[in-house]
mmCIF file of N, CA, C and O in Angstrom:
data_model
loop_
_atom_site.group_PDB
_atom_site.id
_atom_site.type_symbol
_atom_site.label_atom_id
_atom_site.label_comp_id
_atom_site.label_asym_id
_atom_site.label_seq_id
_atom_site.Cartn_x
_atom_site.Cartn_y
_atom_site.Cartn_z
ATOM 1 N N UNK A 1 -34.954 -188.590 -206.600
ATOM 2 C CA UNK A 1 -34.177 -189.873 -205.973
ATOM 3 C C UNK A 1 -34.484 -190.615 -205.297
ATOM 4 O O UNK A 1 -35.443 -190.322 -204.040
ATOM 5 N N UNK A 2 -34.177 -191.948 -205.552
ATOM 6 C CA UNK A 2 -35.086 -193.211 -204.861
ATOM 7 C C UNK A 2 -34.711 -194.181 -204.604
ATOM 8 O O UNK A 2 -32.862 -194.641 -205.175
ATOM 9 N N UNK A 3 -34.245 -194.225 -203.660
ATOM 10 C CA UNK A 3 -33.170 -194.566 -202.517
ATOM 11 C C UNK A 3 -33.424 -195.320 -201.328
ATOM 12 O O UNK A 3 -34.851 -195.357 -201.255
ATOM 13 N N UNK A 4 -32.960 -196.722 -200.565
ATOM 14 C CA UNK A 4 -33.788 -197.544 -199.323
ATOM 15 C C UNK A 4 -32.034 -197.274 -198.362
ATOM 16 O O UNK A 4 -32.870 -198.212 -197.624
ATOM 17 N N UNK A 5 -31.586 -197.575 -198.674
ATOM 18 C CA UNK A 5 -30.465 -197.118 -197.278
ATOM 19 C C UNK A 5 -29.143 -196.330 -197.175
ATOM 20 O O UNK A 5 -29.214 -195.432 -198.048
ATOM 21 N N UNK A 6 -28.195 -196.527 -196.373
ATOM 22 C CA UNK A 6 -27.981 -195.931 -195.511
ATOM 23 C C UNK A 6 -27.183 -195.054 -196.517
ATOM 24 O O UNK A 6 -26.665 -193.549 -196.751
ATOM 25 N N UNK A 7 -26.472 -195.650 -197.785
ATOM 26 C CA UNK A 7 -25.563 -195.718 -199.382
ATOM 27 C C UNK A 7 -26.132 -194.457 -199.729
ATOM 28 O O UNK A 7 -25.666 -193.520 -200.605
ATOM 29 N N UNK A 8 -27.529 -194.486 -199.298
ATOM 30 C CA UNK A 8 -27.999 -193.294 -200.764
ATOM 31 C C UNK A 8 -28.540 -191.878 -199.517
ATOM 32 O O UNK A 8 -29.043 -190.766 -200.473
ATOM 33 N N UNK A 9 -28.111 -191.989 -198.386
ATOM 34 C CA UNK A 9 -28.464 -190.618 -197.403
ATOM 35 C C UNK A 9 -27.900 -189.867 -198.123
ATOM 36 O O UNK A 9 -29.025 -188.903 -197.939
ATOM 37 N N UNK A 10 -26.189 -189.766 -198.769
ATOM 38 C CA UNK A 10 -26.427 -188.270 -199.523
ATOM 39 C C UNK A 10 -26.697 -187.830 -200.484
ATOM 40 O O UNK A 10 -26.885 -187.047 -201.237
ATOM 41 N N UNK A 11 -27.107 -188.808 -201.517
ATOM 42 C CA UNK A 11 -28.026 -188.350 -202.715
ATOM 43 C C UNK A 11 -29.394 -188.222 -202.765
ATOM 44 O O UNK A 11 -29.512 -187.119 -203.037
ATOM 45 N N UNK A 12 -29.793 -188.614 -201.459
ATOM 46 C CA UNK A 12 -31.759 -188.349 -200.973
ATOM 47 C C UNK A 12 -30.869 -186.926 -200.580
ATOM 48 O O UNK A 12 -32.040 -186.220 -200.890
ATOM 49 N N UNK A 13 -30.470 -186.161 -199.904
ATOM 50 C CA UNK A 13 -30.245 -185.312 -199.352
ATOM 51 C C UNK A 13 -30.353 -184.682 -200.014
ATOM 52 O O UNK A 13 -30.204 -182.809 -200.055
ATOM 53 N N UNK A 14 -29.321 -184.236 -201.491
ATOM 54 C CA UNK A 14 -28.658 -183.327 -202.369
ATOM 55 C C UNK A 14 -30.124 -183.238 -203.507
ATOM 56 O O UNK A 14 -29.680 -182.322 -204.227
ATOM 57 N N UNK A 15 -30.656 -183.820 -203.660
ATOM 58 C CA UNK A 15 -32.070 -184.432 -204.735
ATOM 59 C C UNK A 15 -32.929 -183.472 -204.206
ATOM 60 O O UNK A 15 -33.087 -183.038 -203.143
ATOM 61 N N UNK A 16 -33.396 -182.436 -205.187
ATOM 62 C CA UNK A 16 -34.614 -182.286 -205.155
ATOM 63 C C UNK A 16 -35.834 -182.387 -204.099
ATOM 64 O O UNK A 16 -36.303 -181.719 -203.093
ATOM 65 N N UNK A 17 -35.575 -183.767 -204.910
ATOM 66 C CA UNK A 17 -37.027 -184.610 -204.218
ATOM 67 C C UNK A 17 -37.097 -186.403 -203.897
ATOM 68 O O UNK A 17 -36.339 -187.408 -204.828
ATOM 69 N N UNK A 18 -36.328 -186.588 -202.934
ATOM 70 C CA UNK A 18 -35.660 -187.673 -202.354
ATOM 71 C C UNK A 18 -36.750 -188.112 -201.806
ATOM 72 O O UNK A 18 -37.987 -188.281 -200.712
ATOM 73 N N UNK A 19 -37.154 -189.686 -202.129
ATOM 74 C CA UNK A 19 -37.923 -190.836 -201.576
ATOM 75 C C UNK A 19 -37.469 -191.977 -201.254
ATOM 76 O O UNK A 19 -36.412 -192.483 -202.139
ATOM 77 N N UNK A 20 -37.377 -192.448 -199.846
ATOM 78 C CA UNK A 20 -36.910 -193.360 -199.140
ATOM 79 C C UNK A 20 -37.554 -194.528 -199.691
ATOM 80 O O UNK A 20 -38.895 -194.780 -199.245
ATOM 81 N N UNK A 21 -37.451 -195.644 -199.835
ATOM 82 C CA UNK A 21 -38.261 -196.971 -199.825
ATOM 83 C C UNK A 21 -38.320 -197.815 -198.607
ATOM 84 O O UNK A 21 -37.162 -198.230 -198.023
ATOM 85 N N UNK A 22 -39.535 -198.891 -198.812
ATOM 86 C CA UNK A 22 -39.005 -199.467 -197.363
ATOM 87 C C UNK A 22 -39.433 -199.477 -195.919
ATOM 88 O O UNK A 22 -38.841 -200.447 -195.625
ATOM 89 N N UNK A 23 -39.358 -198.086 -196.301
ATOM 90 C CA UNK A 23 -39.344 -198.196 -194.214
ATOM 91 C C UNK A 23 -38.731 -197.658 -193.349
ATOM 92 O O UNK A 23 -38.269 -197.967 -192.294
ATOM 93 N N UNK A 24 -37.490 -197.439 -194.240
ATOM 94 C CA UNK A 24 -36.131 -197.309 -193.694
ATOM 95 C C UNK A 24 -35.667 -196.521 -192.450
ATOM 96 O O UNK A 24 -36.676 -195.941 -192.468
ATOM 97 N N UNK A 25 -35.149 -196.867 -191.263
ATOM 98 C CA UNK A 25 -35.413 -196.248 -190.253
ATOM 99 C C UNK A 25 -33.551 -195.754 -190.016
ATOM 100 O O UNK A 25 -32.995 -196.089 -189.073
ATOM 101 N N UNK A 26 -33.675 -195.015 -190.710
ATOM 102 C CA UNK A 26 -31.434 -194.151 -190.163
ATOM 103 C C UNK A 26 -31.552 -192.696 -191.497
ATOM 104 O O UNK A 26 -32.973 -192.201 -191.590
ATOM 105 N N UNK A 27 -30.435 -192.704 -191.691
ATOM 106 C CA UNK A 27 -30.229 -191.741 -192.477
ATOM 107 C C UNK A 27 -30.991 -191.433 -193.966
ATOM 108 O O UNK A 27 -31.364 -190.114 -193.573
ATOM 109 N N UNK A 28 -31.221 -192.740 -194.082
ATOM 110 C CA UNK A 28 -31.955 -191.781 -195.758
ATOM 111 C C UNK A 28 -33.585 -191.929 -195.251
ATOM 112 O O UNK A 28 -34.031 -190.896 -195.760
ATOM 113 N N UNK A 29 -34.883 -192.026 -193.796
ATOM 114 C CA UNK A 29 -35.916 -191.324 -194.143
ATOM 115 C C UNK A 29 -35.528 -190.200 -192.996
ATOM 116 O O UNK A 29 -36.991 -189.950 -193.499
ATOM 117 N N UNK A 30 -34.309 -189.390 -192.564
ATOM 118 C CA UNK A 30 -34.614 -188.588 -192.128
ATOM 119 C C UNK A 30 -34.289 -187.568 -192.431
ATOM 120 O O UNK A 30 -34.292 -186.255 -193.184
ATOM 121 N N UNK A 31 -33.761 -187.673 -193.856
ATOM 122 C CA UNK A 31 -33.433 -186.863 -195.055
ATOM 123 C C UNK A 31 -33.876 -186.665 -196.526
ATOM 124 O O UNK A 31 -34.176 -185.960 -197.205
ATOM 125 N N UNK A 32 -34.827 -187.527 -196.896
ATOM 126 C CA UNK A 32 -35.896 -187.678 -197.555
ATOM 127 C C UNK A 32 -36.951 -186.857 -197.217
ATOM 128 O O UNK A 32 -37.706 -186.933 -196.356
ATOM 129 N N UNK A 33 -37.944 -186.433 -199.192
ATOM 130 C CA UNK A 33 -38.872 -186.216 -198.773
ATOM 131 C C UNK A 33 -40.247 -186.818 -198.937
ATOM 132 O O UNK A 33 -40.942 -186.286 -197.564
ATOM 133 N N UNK A 34 -40.943 -187.560 -199.019
ATOM 134 C CA UNK A 34 -40.844 -188.534 -198.765
ATOM 135 C C UNK A 34 -40.518 -190.537 -199.109
ATOM 136 O O UNK A 34 -39.452 -190.669 -198.827
ATOM 137 N N UNK A 35 -41.635 -190.898 -197.676
ATOM 138 C CA UNK A 35 -40.675 -192.290 -196.830
ATOM 139 C C UNK A 35 -42.051 -193.184 -197.440
ATOM 140 O O UNK A 35 -43.334 -192.806 -197.333
ATOM 141 N N UNK A 36 -42.085 -193.958 -197.975
ATOM 142 C CA UNK A 36 -43.037 -194.865 -198.261
ATOM 143 C C UNK A 36 -42.108 -196.558 -197.478
ATOM 144 O O UNK A 36 -41.498 -196.581 -197.377
ATOM 145 N N UNK A 37 -43.706 -196.574 -196.498
ATOM 146 C CA UNK A 37 -43.344 -197.653 -195.747
ATOM 147 C C UNK A 37 -43.633 -199.024 -196.566
ATOM 148 O O UNK A 37 -42.880 -199.859 -195.148
ATOM 149 N N UNK A 38 -43.816 -199.895 -197.074
ATOM 150 C CA UNK A 38 -43.348 -200.813 -197.656
ATOM 151 C C UNK A 38 -42.522 -201.178 -199.046
ATOM 152 O O UNK A 38 -41.881 -199.777 -200.179
ATOM 153 N N UNK A 39 -41.782 -202.096 -199.612
ATOM 154 C CA UNK A 39 -40.925 -202.645 -200.700
ATOM 155 C C UNK A 39 -41.806 -202.249 -201.574
ATOM 156 O O UNK A 39 -41.104 -203.360 -202.853
ATOM 157 N N UNK A 40 -42.812 -200.801 -202.601
ATOM 158 C CA UNK A 40 -43.792 -201.812 -203.392
ATOM 159 C C UNK A 40 -43.360 -200.853 -204.079
ATOM 160 O O UNK A 40 -43.909 -199.385 -203.635
ATOM 161 N N UNK A 41 -42.920 -201.291 -205.927
ATOM 162 C CA UNK A 41 -42.661 -199.607 -206.784
ATOM 163 C C UNK A 41 -44.688 -198.483 -206.975
ATOM 164 O O UNK A 41 -43.955 -197.786 -206.600
ATOM 165 N N UNK A 42 -44.549 -199.312 -207.096
ATOM 166 C CA UNK A 42 -46.770 -199.040 -206.852
ATOM 167 C C UNK A 42 -47.059 -197.350 -205.936
ATOM 168 O O UNK A 42 -47.525 -197.282 -206.898
ATOM 169 N N UNK A 43 -46.297 -197.850 -205.062
ATOM 170 C CA UNK A 43 -46.781 -196.924 -204.295
ATOM 171 C C UNK A 43 -45.885 -195.471 -204.357
ATOM 172 O O UNK A 43 -45.873 -194.240 -203.985
ATOM 173 N N UNK A 44 -44.579 -195.603 -205.468
ATOM 174 C CA UNK A 44 -44.050 -195.029 -205.463
ATOM 175 C C UNK A 44 -45.146 -194.036 -206.670
ATOM 176 O O UNK A 44 -45.157 -192.348 -206.722
ATOM 177 N N UNK A 45 -45.833 -194.340 -207.781
ATOM 178 C CA UNK A 45 -46.493 -193.838 -208.826
ATOM 179 C C UNK A 45 -47.734 -193.738 -208.109
ATOM 180 O O UNK A 45 -47.818 -192.200 -208.505
ATOM 181 N N UNK A 46 -48.454 -193.924 -206.919
ATOM 182 C CA UNK A 46 -49.522 -193.793 -205.735
ATOM 183 C C UNK A 46 -49.104 -192.200 -205.799
ATOM 184 O O UNK A 46 -49.827 -191.145 -206.162
ATOM 185 N N UNK A 47 -47.768 -191.616 -205.390
ATOM 186 C CA UNK A 47 -47.640 -191.078 -204.758
ATOM 187 C C UNK A 47 -47.078 -189.439 -205.661
ATOM 188 O O UNK A 47 -47.787 -188.511 -205.319
ATOM 189 N N UNK A 48 -46.848 -189.721 -206.873
ATOM 190 C CA UNK A 48 -46.295 -189.345 -208.084
ATOM 191 C C UNK A 48 -47.855 -188.370 -208.468
ATOM 192 O O UNK A 48 -48.274 -187.288 -208.576
ATOM 193 N N UNK A 49 -48.579 -189.699 -209.121
ATOM 194 C CA UNK A 49 -49.992 -188.946 -209.227
ATOM 195 C C UNK A 49 -50.584 -188.707 -207.892
ATOM 196 O O UNK A 49 -51.803 -187.221 -208.495
ATOM 197 N N UNK A 50 -50.258 -188.563 -206.804
ATOM 198 C CA UNK A 50 -51.273 -187.899 -205.085
ATOM 199 C C UNK A 50 -50.914 -186.086 -205.713
ATOM 200 O O UNK A 50 -51.669 -184.964 -205.614
ATOM 201 N N UNK A 51 -49.424 -186.619 -206.270
ATOM 202 C CA UNK A 51 -48.725 -184.759 -206.419
ATOM 203 C C UNK A 51 -49.336 -184.063 -206.918
ATOM 204 O O UNK A 51 -49.518 -183.073 -207.665
ATOM 205 N N UNK A 52 -49.824 -184.947 -208.429
ATOM 206 C CA UNK A 52 -50.296 -184.243 -209.555
ATOM 207 C C UNK A 52 -51.577 -183.890 -209.760
ATOM 208 O O UNK A 52 -52.154 -182.924 -210.200
ATOM 209 N N UNK A 53 -52.854 -184.756 -208.636
ATOM 210 C CA UNK A 53 -53.831 -184.034 -208.824
ATOM 211 C C UNK A 53 -53.918 -183.223 -207.773
ATOM 212 O O UNK A 53 -54.352 -182.288 -207.295
ATOM 213 N N UNK A 54 -53.041 -183.242 -206.489
ATOM 214 C CA UNK A 54 -52.752 -181.433 -206.038
ATOM 215 C C UNK A 54 -51.892 -180.701 -206.041
ATOM 216 O O UNK A 54 -52.845 -179.749 -206.234
ATOM 217 N N UNK A 55 -50.988 -180.097 -207.111
ATOM 218 C CA UNK A 55 -50.878 -179.853 -208.012
ATOM 219 C C UNK A 55 -52.132 -178.938 -209.342
ATOM 220 O O UNK A 55 -52.235 -177.700 -209.088
ATOM 221 N N UNK A 56 -52.830 -180.168 -209.421
ATOM 222 C CA UNK A 56 -54.113 -179.241 -209.880
ATOM 223 C C UNK A 56 -54.833 -178.417 -209.182
ATOM 224 O O UNK A 56 -55.242 -177.514 -209.873
ATOM 225 N N UNK A 57 -55.360 -179.010 -208.053
ATOM 226 C CA UNK A 57 -56.126 -177.977 -207.459
ATOM 227 C C UNK A 57 -55.263 -177.095 -206.915
ATOM 228 O O UNK A 57 -56.180 -175.826 -206.622
ATOM 229 N N UNK A 58 -54.214 -177.114 -206.655
ATOM 230 C CA UNK A 58 -53.305 -176.006 -206.722
ATOM 231 C C UNK A 58 -53.724 -174.810 -207.961
ATOM 232 O O UNK A 58 -53.702 -174.235 -207.030
ATOM 233 N N UNK A 59 -53.328 -174.841 -209.015
ATOM 234 C CA UNK A 59 -53.765 -174.520 -210.241
ATOM 235 C C UNK A 59 -54.992 -173.817 -210.256
ATOM 236 O O UNK A 59 -55.238 -172.521 -210.873
ATOM 237 N N UNK A 60 -56.062 -174.464 -209.823
ATOM 238 C CA UNK A 60 -57.320 -174.015 -210.129
ATOM 239 C C UNK A 60 -58.051 -173.293 -209.078
ATOM 240 O O UNK A 60 -59.067 -172.334 -208.744
ATOM 241 N N UNK A 61 -57.475 -173.286 -207.738
ATOM 242 C CA UNK A 61 -57.468 -172.293 -206.429
ATOM 243 C C UNK A 61 -56.878 -171.540 -207.544
ATOM 244 O O UNK A 61 -57.530 -170.099 -206.631
ATOM 245 N N UNK A 62 -56.454 -171.368 -207.666
ATOM 246 C CA UNK A 62 -55.450 -169.908 -207.668
ATOM 247 C C UNK A 62 -56.130 -169.475 -209.174
ATOM 248 O O UNK A 62 -56.175 -167.793 -208.972
ATOM 249 N N UNK A 63 -56.589 -169.917 -209.855
ATOM 250 C CA UNK A 63 -56.719 -169.807 -210.980
ATOM 251 C C UNK A 63 -58.630 -169.213 -210.714
ATOM 252 O O UNK A 63 -59.224 -167.976 -211.263
ATOM 253 N N UNK A 64 -59.538 -169.639 -209.873
ATOM 254 C CA UNK A 64 -60.241 -169.546 -209.021
ATOM 255 C C UNK A 64 -60.329 -168.070 -208.082
ATOM 256 O O UNK A 64 -61.259 -167.332 -208.056
ATOM 257 N N UNK A 65 -59.158 -167.830 -207.434
ATOM 258 C CA UNK A 65 -59.066 -166.933 -206.808
ATOM 259 C C UNK A 65 -58.084 -165.500 -207.367
ATOM 260 O O UNK A 65 -59.413 -164.681 -207.718
ATOM 261 N N UNK A 66 -57.954 -165.929 -209.127
ATOM 262 C CA UNK A 66 -57.615 -164.389 -209.432
ATOM 263 C C UNK A 66 -58.910 -164.065 -210.018
ATOM 264 O O UNK A 66 -59.301 -163.069 -210.283
ATOM 265 N N UNK A 67 -60.031 -164.967 -210.209
ATOM 266 C CA UNK A 67 -61.551 -164.331 -210.900
ATOM 267 C C UNK A 67 -62.428 -163.647 -209.960
ATOM 268 O O UNK A 67 -63.064 -163.092 -210.643
ATOM 269 N N UNK A 68 -61.969 -164.429 -208.732
ATOM 270 C CA UNK A 68 -63.266 -163.929 -207.520
ATOM 271 C C UNK A 68 -62.493 -162.285 -206.913
ATOM 272 O O UNK A 68 -63.028 -161.179 -207.810
ATOM 273 N N UNK A 69 -61.573 -162.431 -207.472
ATOM 274 C CA UNK A 69 -60.705 -160.647 -207.321
ATOM 275 C C UNK A 69 -61.108 -159.801 -208.536
ATOM 276 O O UNK A 69 -61.678 -159.457 -208.288
ATOM 277 N N UNK A 70 -60.246 -160.223 -209.685
ATOM 278 C CA UNK A 70 -61.013 -159.301 -210.691
ATOM 279 C C UNK A 70 -63.094 -159.437 -210.592
ATOM 280 O O UNK A 70 -63.588 -157.769 -210.468
ATOM 281 N N UNK A 71 -63.474 -160.276 -210.345
ATOM 282 C CA UNK A 71 -65.034 -159.568 -210.776
ATOM 283 C C UNK A 71 -65.719 -159.381 -209.158
ATOM 284 O O UNK A 71 -66.557 -158.567 -209.411
ATOM 285 N N UNK A 72 -65.304 -159.711 -208.216
ATOM 286 C CA UNK A 72 -65.743 -158.609 -206.748
ATOM 287 C C UNK A 72 -65.524 -157.616 -206.802
ATOM 288 O O UNK A 72 -65.969 -155.999 -206.609
ATOM 289 N N UNK A 73 -64.061 -157.003 -207.291
ATOM 290 C CA UNK A 73 -63.643 -155.602 -207.607
ATOM 291 C C UNK A 73 -64.554 -154.777 -208.559
ATOM 292 O O UNK A 73 -64.723 -154.073 -208.562
ATOM 293 N N UNK A 74 -64.848 -155.820 -209.590
ATOM 294 C CA UNK A 74 -65.476 -155.039 -210.622
ATOM 295 C C UNK A 74 -67.233 -154.535 -210.462
ATOM 296 O O UNK A 74 -67.776 -153.780 -211.050
ATOM 297 N N UNK A 75 -67.677 -155.728 -209.692
ATOM 298 C CA UNK A 75 -68.850 -155.851 -209.514
ATOM 299 C C UNK A 75 -69.177 -154.407 -208.265
ATOM 300 O O UNK A 75 -69.893 -153.519 -207.794
ATOM 301 N N UNK A 76 -67.677 -154.522 -207.678
ATOM 302 C CA UNK A 76 -68.068 -153.406 -206.516
ATOM 303 C C UNK A 76 -67.576 -151.770 -207.103
ATOM 304 O O UNK A 76 -67.672 -150.585 -206.376
ATOM 305 N N UNK A 77 -66.670 -151.709 -208.184
ATOM 306 C CA UNK A 77 -66.949 -150.374 -208.681
ATOM 307 C C UNK A 77 -67.957 -150.367 -209.837
ATOM 308 O O UNK A 77 -68.297 -148.664 -209.489
ATOM 309 N N UNK A 78 -68.762 -150.831 -209.961
ATOM 310 C CA UNK A 78 -70.223 -150.811 -210.527
ATOM 311 C C UNK A 78 -70.632 -150.200 -209.887
ATOM 312 O O UNK A 78 -71.752 -149.392 -209.908
ATOM 313 N N UNK A 79 -71.233 -150.866 -208.220
ATOM 314 C CA UNK A 79 -71.818 -150.527 -207.311
ATOM 315 C C UNK A 79 -71.212 -149.070 -206.882
ATOM 316 O O UNK A 79 -72.201 -148.138 -206.351
ATOM 317 N N UNK A 80 -70.026 -148.924 -206.697
ATOM 318 C CA UNK A 80 -70.021 -147.412 -206.164
ATOM 319 C C UNK A 80 -70.210 -146.639 -207.273
ATOM 320 O O UNK A 80 -70.609 -145.408 -207.061
ATOM 321 N N UNK A 81 -69.599 -146.501 -209.132
ATOM 322 C CA UNK A 81 -70.246 -145.653 -210.040
ATOM 323 C C UNK A 81 -71.016 -146.262 -210.357
ATOM 324 O O UNK A 81 -71.699 -146.294 -211.814
ATOM 325 N N UNK A 82 -72.728 -146.091 -210.383
ATOM 326 C CA UNK A 82 -73.648 -146.377 -210.750
ATOM 327 C C UNK A 82 -74.122 -146.022 -212.114
ATOM 328 O O UNK A 82 -74.690 -146.254 -213.367
ATOM 329 N N UNK A 83 -73.475 -144.715 -212.351
ATOM 330 C CA UNK A 83 -73.749 -143.990 -213.716
ATOM 331 C C UNK A 83 -72.989 -144.009 -214.815
ATOM 332 O O UNK A 83 -73.157 -144.218 -215.876
ATOM 333 N N UNK A 84 -71.738 -144.832 -213.902
ATOM 334 C CA UNK A 84 -71.439 -145.133 -215.308
ATOM 335 C C UNK A 84 -71.558 -146.524 -216.089
ATOM 336 O O UNK A 84 -71.282 -146.752 -216.848
ATOM 337 N N UNK A 85 -72.133 -147.316 -215.440
ATOM 338 C CA UNK A 85 -72.610 -148.153 -216.323
ATOM 339 C C UNK A 85 -71.760 -149.456 -216.341
ATOM 340 O O UNK A 85 -71.693 -150.035 -217.626
ATOM 341 N N UNK A 86 -70.483 -149.468 -215.566
ATOM 342 C CA UNK A 86 -69.966 -150.640 -216.481
ATOM 343 C C UNK A 86 -70.077 -152.145 -216.093
ATOM 344 O O UNK A 86 -69.579 -152.271 -216.989
ATOM 345 N N UNK A 87 -70.699 -152.742 -215.312
ATOM 346 C CA UNK A 87 -71.218 -154.214 -215.075
ATOM 347 C C UNK A 87 -72.029 -154.462 -214.254
ATOM 348 O O UNK A 87 -72.725 -153.912 -213.626
ATOM 349 N N UNK A 88 -73.226 -154.377 -214.892
ATOM 350 C CA UNK A 88 -74.770 -154.932 -214.683
ATOM 351 C C UNK A 88 -74.343 -156.000 -213.173
ATOM 352 O O UNK A 88 -73.604 -156.878 -213.338
ATOM 353 N N UNK A 89 -75.676 -156.116 -212.723
ATOM 354 C CA UNK A 89 -75.677 -156.622 -211.401
ATOM 355 C C UNK A 89 -75.647 -158.009 -211.143
ATOM 356 O O UNK A 89 -74.871 -158.864 -211.393
ATOM 357 N N UNK A 90 -76.350 -158.175 -212.546
ATOM 358 C CA UNK A 90 -77.118 -159.936 -212.579
ATOM 359 C C UNK A 90 -75.953 -160.073 -213.085
ATOM 360 O O UNK A 90 -75.485 -161.506 -213.113
ATOM 361 N N UNK A 91 -74.970 -160.421 -214.133
ATOM 362 C CA UNK A 91 -73.671 -160.597 -215.238
ATOM 363 C C UNK A 91 -72.621 -160.302 -213.714
ATOM 364 O O UNK A 91 -71.661 -161.508 -213.813
ATOM 365 N N UNK A 92 -72.191 -159.493 -212.989
ATOM 366 C CA UNK A 92 -71.792 -159.343 -212.032
ATOM 367 C C UNK A 92 -71.924 -160.337 -210.675
ATOM 368 O O UNK A 92 -70.731 -161.359 -210.027
ATOM 369 N N UNK A 93 -72.993 -161.130 -210.794
ATOM 370 C CA UNK A 93 -73.604 -161.982 -209.264
ATOM 371 C C UNK A 93 -73.131 -163.344 -210.167
ATOM 372 O O UNK A 93 -72.763 -164.544 -209.945
ATOM 373 N N UNK A 94 -73.415 -163.535 -212.024
ATOM 374 C CA UNK A 94 -73.528 -165.035 -212.195
ATOM 375 C C UNK A 94 -72.139 -165.368 -212.587
ATOM 376 O O UNK A 94 -71.202 -166.461 -212.450
ATOM 377 N N UNK A 95 -70.940 -163.981 -212.457
ATOM 378 C CA UNK A 95 -69.763 -164.389 -212.534
ATOM 379 C C UNK A 95 -68.621 -164.036 -211.031
ATOM 380 O O UNK A 95 -67.504 -165.138 -210.886
ATOM 381 N N UNK A 96 -69.423 -163.763 -210.433
ATOM 382 C CA UNK A 96 -68.766 -164.594 -208.782
ATOM 383 C C UNK A 96 -69.447 -166.303 -209.059
ATOM 384 O O UNK A 96 -68.230 -166.940 -207.828
ATOM 385 N N UNK A 97 -70.889 -165.555 -209.306
ATOM 386 C CA UNK A 97 -70.845 -167.367 -208.889
ATOM 387 C C UNK A 97 -69.825 -168.600 -209.979
ATOM 388 O O UNK A 97 -69.381 -170.393 -209.541
ATOM 389 N N UNK A 98 -69.874 -168.425 -211.190
ATOM 390 C CA UNK A 98 -68.505 -169.143 -212.016
ATOM 391 C C UNK A 98 -67.007 -169.129 -211.226
ATOM 392 O O UNK A 98 -66.455 -169.592 -211.021
ATOM 393 N N UNK A 99 -66.429 -167.761 -211.080
ATOM 394 C CA UNK A 99 -65.794 -167.983 -210.106
ATOM 395 C C UNK A 99 -65.196 -168.836 -208.788
ATOM 396 O O UNK A 99 -64.617 -169.640 -208.117
ATOM 397 N N UNK A 100 -66.153 -169.068 -208.015
ATOM 398 C CA UNK A 100 -67.156 -169.663 -207.080
ATOM 399 C C UNK A 100 -66.753 -171.297 -207.766
ATOM 400 O O UNK A 100 -66.219 -172.510 -206.618
ATOM 401 N N UNK A 101 -67.626 -171.555 -208.299
ATOM 402 C CA UNK A 101 -67.668 -172.684 -208.746
ATOM 403 C C UNK A 101 -66.183 -172.960 -209.339
ATOM 404 O O UNK A 101 -66.082 -174.778 -209.671
ATOM 405 N N UNK A 102 -65.376 -172.524 -209.872
ATOM 406 C CA UNK A 102 -63.703 -173.251 -209.761
ATOM 407 C C UNK A 102 -62.751 -173.517 -208.776
ATOM 408 O O UNK A 102 -62.094 -173.817 -208.807
ATOM 409 N N UNK A 103 -63.916 -172.836 -207.257
ATOM 410 C CA UNK A 103 -63.056 -173.215 -206.236
ATOM 411 C C UNK A 103 -63.250 -173.989 -205.432
ATOM 412 O O UNK A 103 -62.179 -174.952 -204.644
ATOM 413 N N UNK A 104 -64.655 -174.264 -205.635
ATOM 414 C CA UNK A 104 -66.018 -175.562 -204.486
ATOM 415 C C UNK A 104 -66.631 -176.531 -205.746
ATOM 416 O O UNK A 104 -67.098 -175.692 -206.703
ATOM 417 N N UNK A 105 -66.148 -177.058 -205.395
ATOM 418 C CA UNK A 105 -66.860 -178.293 -206.382
ATOM 419 C C UNK A 105 -68.033 -178.463 -205.392
ATOM 420 O O UNK A 105 -68.295 -178.816 -203.941
ATOM 421 N N UNK A 106 -69.406 -178.813 -206.486
ATOM 422 C CA UNK A 106 -71.220 -178.841 -206.205
ATOM 423 C C UNK A 106 -71.352 -179.991 -205.378
ATOM 424 O O UNK A 106 -70.060 -181.278 -205.875
#
């Protein structure tokens, strides 16, 4: 919900994401999730793009965390049971580097 005045405060409070426009100083700015400081709708598009990029980064970090957990546990399992030869150390090191590259940008 996008609103700018005091009559929008109830709708902003009941919505999932409330956006107050114009830097209002009242009930609308207190109950909304996002407050845009100017009367430009282009800022709303910028906020949506920023949230999209943030969620993409969160998903990449979760994927990298899962990869790191899997490969680190696999490589430690190989270290504990050398006679089983589950995973060679070079492959384990390369996979940890791959998982690291998913979460950190070189």
